Short mmCIF file of C-alpha atoms and ligand atoms in Angstrom, two decimals:
data_model
loop_
_atom_site.label_atom_id
_atom_site.label_comp_id
_atom_site.label_asym_id
_atom_site.label_seq_id
_atom_site.Cartn_x
_atom_site.Cartn_y
_atom_site.Cartn_z
CA UNK A 858 -12.67 4.39 4.49
CA UNK A 859 -13.62 6.50 7.24
CA UNK A 860 -15.72 9.39 8.44
CA UNK A 861 -13.96 11.93 6.06
CA UNK A 862 -15.60 15.77 7.57
CA UNK A 863 -15.93 19.19 6.12
CA UNK A 864 -12.07 18.86 7.01
CA UNK A 865 -10.44 15.84 6.71
CA UNK A 866 -7.17 15.57 8.74
CA UNK A 867 -5.30 12.61 7.17
CA UNK A 868 -2.84 12.92 4.07
CA UNK A 869 -4.15 10.45 2.14
CA UNK A 870 -3.26 12.05 -1.14
CA UNK A 871 -0.60 13.10 -3.31
CA UNK A 872 -0.21 15.40 -6.21
CA UNK A 873 2.67 15.08 -9.22
CA UNK A 874 3.13 18.04 -11.20
CA UNK A 875 4.74 17.29 -14.76
CA UNK A 876 3.56 19.73 -16.94
CA UNK A 877 6.74 21.21 -18.17
CA UNK A 878 7.77 20.91 -21.41
CA UNK A 879 11.54 19.34 -20.73
CA UNK A 880 13.77 22.05 -22.77
CA UNK A 881 16.35 21.52 -20.52
CA UNK A 882 16.34 17.75 -22.11
CA UNK A 883 15.57 18.71 -25.52
CA UNK A 884 15.84 17.09 -28.26
CA UNK A 885 15.55 13.83 -26.16
CA UNK A 886 11.99 15.52 -25.12
CA UNK A 887 10.41 16.92 -28.05
CA UNK A 888 8.36 14.14 -28.53
CA UNK A 889 8.40 11.68 -25.59
CA UNK A 890 7.37 13.46 -22.00
CA UNK A 891 10.99 14.47 -18.98
CA UNK A 892 8.91 11.89 -16.86
CA UNK A 893 9.71 8.98 -18.56
CA UNK A 894 13.21 9.97 -18.85
CA UNK A 895 15.43 5.97 -18.18
CA UNK A 896 17.41 6.37 -14.98
CA UNK A 897 18.76 3.02 -15.61
CA UNK A 898 15.41 0.71 -16.74
CA UNK A 899 12.81 2.83 -14.58
CA UNK A 900 11.30 5.87 -16.22
CA UNK A 901 11.45 8.87 -13.57
CA UNK A 902 8.42 9.34 -12.98
CA UNK A 903 7.97 6.10 -11.18
CA UNK A 904 10.67 6.45 -8.33
CA UNK A 905 7.93 9.21 -7.60
CA UNK A 906 4.91 7.60 -7.30
CA UNK A 907 6.80 4.82 -6.24
CA UNK A 908 7.79 6.91 -3.32
CA UNK A 909 4.66 8.45 -2.68
CA UNK A 910 3.33 4.66 -2.37
CA UNK A 911 5.67 3.83 -0.04
CA UNK A 912 4.85 6.29 2.06
CA UNK A 913 1.06 5.72 2.64
CA UNK A 914 -0.34 7.68 -0.35
CA UNK A 915 -2.13 5.20 -2.93
CA UNK A 916 -4.17 8.35 -4.57
CA UNK A 917 -1.38 10.10 -6.53
CA UNK A 918 -3.14 12.45 -8.93
CA UNK A 919 -0.75 13.92 -12.19
CA UNK A 920 -1.24 17.72 -13.98
CA UNK A 921 -0.43 16.51 -17.39
CA UNK A 922 -0.89 18.61 -19.61
CA UNK A 923 -0.16 18.31 -24.07
CA UNK A 924 2.41 15.31 -25.02
CA UNK A 925 1.79 13.40 -21.88
CA UNK A 926 -0.22 10.62 -23.05
CA UNK A 927 2.88 8.21 -22.74
CA UNK A 928 3.02 8.68 -18.64
CA UNK A 929 -0.96 7.26 -19.08
CA UNK A 930 0.00 4.41 -20.31
CA UNK A 931 3.05 3.69 -18.57
CA UNK A 932 0.54 3.39 -15.04
CA UNK A 933 -1.93 1.87 -17.22
CA UNK A 934 -2.71 -2.43 -18.24
CA UNK A 935 -0.11 -3.03 -21.63
CA UNK A 936 -2.91 -6.16 -23.32
CA UNK A 937 -0.58 -7.17 -26.51
CA UNK A 938 3.01 -6.35 -24.50
CA UNK A 939 2.17 -8.83 -21.80
CA UNK A 940 0.05 -11.27 -23.36
CA UNK A 941 3.40 -11.30 -26.40
CA UNK A 942 5.40 -11.80 -22.52
CA UNK A 943 4.12 -14.85 -20.92
CA UNK A 944 3.72 -15.90 -24.30
CA UNK A 945 7.94 -16.02 -24.42
CA UNK A 946 7.87 -16.97 -20.94
CA UNK A 947 9.09 -14.06 -19.44
CA UNK A 948 8.21 -13.11 -16.37
CA UNK A 949 9.85 -11.62 -15.15
CA UNK A 950 9.34 -8.73 -17.63
CA UNK A 951 5.82 -9.67 -17.67
CA UNK A 952 5.68 -8.52 -13.87
CA UNK A 953 7.81 -5.76 -14.52
CA UNK A 954 5.33 -4.59 -16.78
CA UNK A 955 2.46 -4.88 -14.88
CA UNK A 956 4.15 -3.67 -11.24
CA UNK A 957 3.63 -0.54 -12.66
CA UNK A 958 -0.39 -0.58 -13.76
CA UNK A 959 -0.69 -2.06 -10.25
CA UNK A 960 1.44 -0.21 -8.36
CA UNK A 961 -1.30 3.32 -7.79
CA UNK A 962 -4.09 4.89 -8.68
CA UNK A 963 -3.28 7.46 -10.41
CA UNK A 964 -5.53 10.18 -11.58
CA UNK A 965 -4.81 12.73 -13.81
CA UNK A 966 -5.80 16.25 -14.43
CA UNK A 967 -4.58 18.78 -16.89
CA UNK A 968 -3.06 22.20 -16.53
CA UNK A 969 -3.87 23.62 -20.08
CA UNK A 970 -1.55 26.89 -19.42
CA UNK A 971 1.82 26.96 -17.81
CA UNK A 972 1.09 29.20 -15.22
CA UNK A 973 3.56 27.97 -12.82
CA UNK A 974 3.96 25.39 -9.81
CA UNK A 975 1.09 27.03 -7.26
CA UNK A 976 -0.94 27.08 -10.67
CA UNK A 977 -0.20 23.15 -11.55
CA UNK A 978 -1.16 22.87 -7.67
CA UNK A 979 -3.90 24.73 -8.14
CA UNK A 980 -5.13 22.14 -10.61
CA UNK A 981 -5.21 19.88 -7.95
CA UNK A 982 -8.30 21.43 -5.56
CA UNK A 983 -10.67 19.01 -7.20
CA UNK A 984 -9.20 15.93 -6.53
CA UNK A 985 -7.49 16.90 -3.07
CA UNK A 986 -11.51 18.28 -0.99
CA UNK A 987 -10.56 20.15 1.67
CA UNK A 988 -7.61 17.70 3.45
CA UNK A 989 -3.75 17.67 3.80
CA UNK A 990 -1.97 16.50 0.45
CA UNK A 991 1.59 15.61 -0.56
CA UNK A 992 3.13 17.35 -3.61
CA UNK A 993 6.20 16.00 -5.43
CA UNK A 994 7.84 17.44 -8.23
CA UNK A 995 9.66 14.80 -10.39
CA UNK A 996 13.20 16.17 -10.09
CA UNK A 997 14.69 15.43 -7.39
CA UNK A 998 14.21 11.69 -6.04
CA UNK A 999 14.96 10.43 -2.68
CA UNK A 1000 16.62 7.31 -1.84
CA UNK A 1001 13.89 4.95 -1.05
CA UNK A 1002 16.40 4.41 1.44
CA UNK A 1003 17.02 7.80 3.17
CA UNK A 1004 12.19 8.66 3.96
CA UNK A 1005 11.56 11.45 4.39
CA UNK A 1006 7.09 12.10 3.29
CA UNK A 1007 6.08 10.12 6.40
CA UNK A 1008 8.62 12.30 8.54
CA UNK A 1009 6.76 15.00 7.27
CA UNK A 1010 3.11 13.41 7.42
CA UNK A 1011 4.02 13.49 11.01
CA UNK A 1012 4.83 16.69 11.70
CA UNK A 1013 1.57 17.89 9.33
CA UNK A 1014 -0.27 15.13 11.99
CA UNK A 1015 1.19 16.62 15.26
CA UNK A 1016 1.60 20.67 14.31
CA UNK A 1017 -1.14 21.57 11.05
CA UNK A 1018 -0.50 24.03 8.82
CA UNK A 1019 1.98 22.21 6.01
CA UNK A 1020 5.12 21.24 6.03
CA UNK A 1021 8.72 21.79 3.99
CA UNK A 1022 11.20 19.83 3.36
CA UNK A 1023 15.04 21.90 3.29
CA UNK A 1024 18.31 21.18 2.68
CA UNK A 1025 21.57 23.03 3.38
CA UNK A 1026 23.35 24.60 0.58
CA UNK A 1027 25.81 26.12 -0.57
CA UNK A 1028 25.04 29.74 -0.42
CA UNK A 1029 26.20 30.38 -4.04
CA UNK A 1030 23.08 27.27 -5.03
CA UNK A 1031 20.11 30.04 -3.15
CA UNK A 1032 18.85 31.14 -6.41
CA UNK A 1033 18.46 27.86 -7.19
CA UNK A 1034 15.71 27.26 -4.84
CA UNK A 1035 12.80 28.89 -2.55
CA UNK A 1036 14.62 29.31 0.43
CA UNK A 1037 12.95 29.30 3.81
CA UNK A 1038 14.12 31.81 7.09
CA UNK A 1039 13.27 30.03 10.35
CA UNK A 1040 13.39 29.26 13.59
CA UNK A 1041 14.12 26.30 16.23
CA UNK A 1042 10.68 24.23 16.67
CA UNK A 1043 10.29 21.43 20.41
CA UNK A 1044 11.21 18.78 17.94
CA UNK A 1045 14.73 17.76 16.77
CA UNK A 1046 15.11 18.88 12.22
CA UNK A 1047 12.15 20.36 12.20
CA UNK A 1048 12.34 23.96 12.21
CA UNK A 1049 9.66 26.90 12.48
CA UNK A 1050 9.35 28.41 9.11
CA UNK A 1051 9.29 32.19 8.94
CA UNK A 1052 9.39 33.73 5.29
CA UNK A 1053 10.00 32.37 2.75
CA UNK A 1054 11.95 33.93 -1.18
CA UNK A 1055 11.91 31.63 -4.32
CA UNK A 1056 14.76 32.09 -5.97
CA UNK A 1057 16.35 34.76 -4.04
CA UNK A 1058 19.44 36.44 -4.92
CA UNK A 1059 22.67 35.20 -3.25
CA UNK A 1060 23.33 38.37 -1.26
CA UNK A 1061 19.26 38.38 -0.18
CA UNK A 1062 18.47 35.30 0.90
CA UNK A 1063 17.72 34.87 4.61
CA UNK A 1064 19.53 31.15 4.91
CA UNK A 1065 21.88 29.11 3.13
CA UNK A 1066 17.94 26.74 3.28
CA UNK A 1067 16.99 25.14 0.53
CA UNK A 1068 13.06 23.64 -0.25
CA UNK A 1069 13.63 20.54 -1.86
CA UNK A 1070 10.59 18.98 -4.50
CA UNK A 1071 8.46 17.34 -1.25
CA UNK A 1072 5.33 19.54 0.64
CA UNK A 1073 2.77 17.97 2.40
CA UNK A 1074 -0.28 20.83 2.53
CA UNK A 1075 -2.88 21.88 4.07
CA UNK A 1076 -5.69 23.31 2.07
CA UNK A 1077 -5.56 26.18 2.82
CA UNK A 1078 -3.22 26.69 0.98
CA UNK A 1079 -5.93 26.51 -2.67
CA UNK A 1080 -8.05 30.03 -1.43
CA UNK A 1081 -4.30 30.96 -0.98
CA UNK A 1082 -3.06 29.59 -4.45
CA UNK A 1083 -6.55 31.77 -6.35
CA UNK A 1084 -5.38 35.12 -4.62
CA UNK A 1085 -1.51 35.26 -4.98
CA UNK A 1086 -0.48 37.33 -7.51
CA UNK A 1087 2.54 36.03 -10.38
CA UNK A 1088 5.93 35.95 -8.55
CA UNK A 1089 9.23 35.09 -10.02
CA UNK A 1090 9.81 34.53 -13.54
CA UNK A 1091 6.26 35.99 -14.31
CA UNK A 1092 4.41 33.05 -12.80
CA UNK A 1093 2.18 32.32 -9.64
CA UNK A 1094 4.99 30.11 -7.36
CA UNK A 1095 3.71 27.83 -4.36
CA UNK A 1096 7.32 29.38 -2.59
CA UNK A 1097 5.13 32.83 -2.14
CA UNK A 1098 1.83 31.25 -0.60
CA UNK A 1099 3.42 29.00 1.60
CA UNK A 1100 5.16 32.30 2.72
CA UNK A 1101 1.05 34.00 3.10
CA UNK A 1102 0.45 31.12 4.86
CA UNK A 1103 3.65 30.54 7.12
CA UNK A 1104 1.91 34.30 8.73
CA UNK A 1105 -0.81 32.07 9.49
CA UNK A 1106 -1.92 30.67 12.56
CA UNK A 1107 -3.64 27.31 12.29
CA UNK A 1108 -7.36 28.17 12.85
CA UNK A 1109 -6.47 29.54 10.08
CA UNK A 1110 -4.17 27.13 7.30
CA UNK A 1111 -0.96 28.40 9.49
CA UNK A 1112 1.67 26.27 10.37
CA UNK A 1113 4.12 26.44 8.05
CA UNK A 1114 7.03 23.80 9.42
CA UNK A 1115 10.25 22.19 7.73
CA UNK A 1116 11.65 18.67 7.76
CA UNK A 1117 15.51 18.85 7.99
CA UNK A 1118 16.97 16.34 5.03
CA UNK A 1119 19.42 15.38 5.27
CA UNK A 1120 19.49 11.67 3.27
CA UNK A 1121 20.67 10.84 -0.11
CA UNK A 1122 18.59 13.56 -2.83
CA UNK A 1123 19.09 13.39 -6.63
CA UNK A 1124 18.24 15.99 -8.73
CA UNK A 1125 17.18 14.70 -12.53
CA UNK A 1126 16.83 18.80 -13.54
CA UNK A 1127 19.81 19.19 -16.12
CA UNK A 1128 21.66 16.50 -17.98
CA UNK A 1129 24.91 16.93 -15.53
CA UNK A 1130 22.60 16.03 -12.28
CA UNK A 1131 20.69 13.02 -14.49
CA UNK A 1132 23.74 11.93 -15.29
CA UNK A 1133 25.02 12.00 -11.67
CA UNK A 1134 21.65 10.58 -10.76
CA UNK A 1135 21.79 7.57 -13.30
CA UNK A 1136 25.58 6.43 -12.28
CA UNK A 1137 24.94 6.64 -8.38
CA UNK A 1138 21.98 5.20 -8.67
CA UNK A 1139 23.26 2.41 -11.00
CA UNK A 1140 26.67 1.65 -8.86
CA UNK A 1141 24.15 0.79 -6.36
CA UNK A 1142 22.15 -1.68 -8.28
CA UNK A 1143 23.23 -5.33 -7.16
CA UNK A 1144 22.41 -6.80 -10.79
CA UNK A 1145 23.97 -3.97 -12.44
CA UNK A 1146 26.22 -2.02 -9.79
CA UNK A 1147 29.81 -4.84 -9.28
CA UNK A 1148 29.56 -5.04 -12.50
CA UNK A 1149 29.37 -1.14 -13.30
CA UNK A 1150 31.37 0.27 -10.81
CA UNK A 1151 34.46 -1.99 -11.50
CA UNK A 1152 33.77 -0.24 -15.19
CA UNK A 1153 34.31 3.06 -13.71
CA UNK A 1154 36.51 2.72 -12.24
CA UNK A 1155 38.63 1.90 -15.05
CA UNK A 1156 36.96 4.05 -17.50
CA UNK A 1157 38.42 6.41 -15.32
CA UNK A 1158 41.78 5.17 -14.44
CA UNK A 1159 43.14 4.91 -18.08
CA UNK A 1160 41.12 9.29 -17.79
CA UNK A 1161 43.49 10.06 -16.15
CA UNK A 1162 46.48 8.45 -17.77
CA UNK A 1163 45.62 10.59 -20.93
CA UNK A 1164 45.28 13.71 -19.18
CA UNK A 1165 48.49 13.04 -17.36
CA UNK A 1166 50.68 12.23 -20.72
CA UNK A 1167 48.86 15.22 -22.66
CA UNK A 1168 49.97 17.75 -19.77
CA UNK A 1169 53.11 15.70 -20.12
CA UNK A 1170 53.63 16.47 -23.41
CA UNK A 1171 51.81 19.63 -23.17
CA UNK A 1172 54.34 21.36 -20.55
CA UNK A 1173 57.92 18.88 -21.14
C1 G1P B 220 10.28 24.79 -7.57
C2 G1P B 220 10.28 25.67 -6.36
C3 G1P B 220 11.42 25.67 -5.41
C4 G1P B 220 12.26 24.51 -4.70
C5 G1P B 220 12.96 23.41 -5.78
C6 G1P B 220 12.28 22.30 -5.75
O1 G1P B 220 11.60 25.13 -8.24
O2 G1P B 220 10.51 26.32 -7.14
O3 G1P B 220 10.86 26.81 -4.25
O4 G1P B 220 13.05 25.57 -3.83
O5 G1P B 220 11.08 23.39 -6.94
O6 G1P B 220 13.44 21.17 -6.21
P1 G1P B 220 11.75 24.76 -9.93
O7 G1P B 220 13.43 23.62 -9.73
O8 G1P B 220 10.80 23.90 -10.26
O9 G1P B 220 12.18 25.28 -10.56
#
């Protein structure tokens, strides 16, 4: 490991907030963390850890809470299961089971009280220390064929401060996201963030640029978060802390830049999005895709026929 000064400048650690209650998926999430819900055949959280590792961040801190033990078990060895698979000679599944435990160096801290995303990030302070770090939110999956985090890390390295990921959304959707006011930077696809608002009403939104769940943050964010009062929904908002940093110079923890993301992103945050994610990813899989897609086409065609004849009956 290289020299690390009072203020290490290399991004090495990823923080994954995973303390949420997952109320939108009840009753599935009554006794199972929402992060463990399968997306095709892998828990959603594994995609996120794989993304961090692919970006060179194999030190992963999960901010968890009550009922999140299955996350720890998933990224740990499972001796009995491994032994059973070994006895059966099922080396393919054995490798799959071992993969998640060898993937990353996963650490855990508990949030204790659910005081918002900003507070969850603040819980990472002792583990992260004085270096920039990445934050990945589990509700957003970024397609591995369209890597985003490496570009954000590059921008952080070149410009300092913090970096958010932005997508253009329909103005009617802005109220679901943190929203950024921006100005051009000297780099294609990168903007300077001048202001941020958490989940604004469409009328108050400074743009249609929405923050998605990937961040590279300057360690100064911790001090700012400590002083950030509860915001939208009575929670300590990461967006509000970033707003403060956006107005600062580089030697005070600023500025904030935005990387415009145009790649494939899958939202697993609510039921409809979750279903869409599974269908899209299943269709892309070499082992499942061809058969599943053929079935899907037939299914949709049969539905259309049924709907058309229902319409004919009703109108004729
Ligand atoms: C959080 C952030 C929001 C951001 C979003 C991205 O909101 O507070 O600024 O746009 O993640 O997914 P949440 O979706 O957790 O309510």
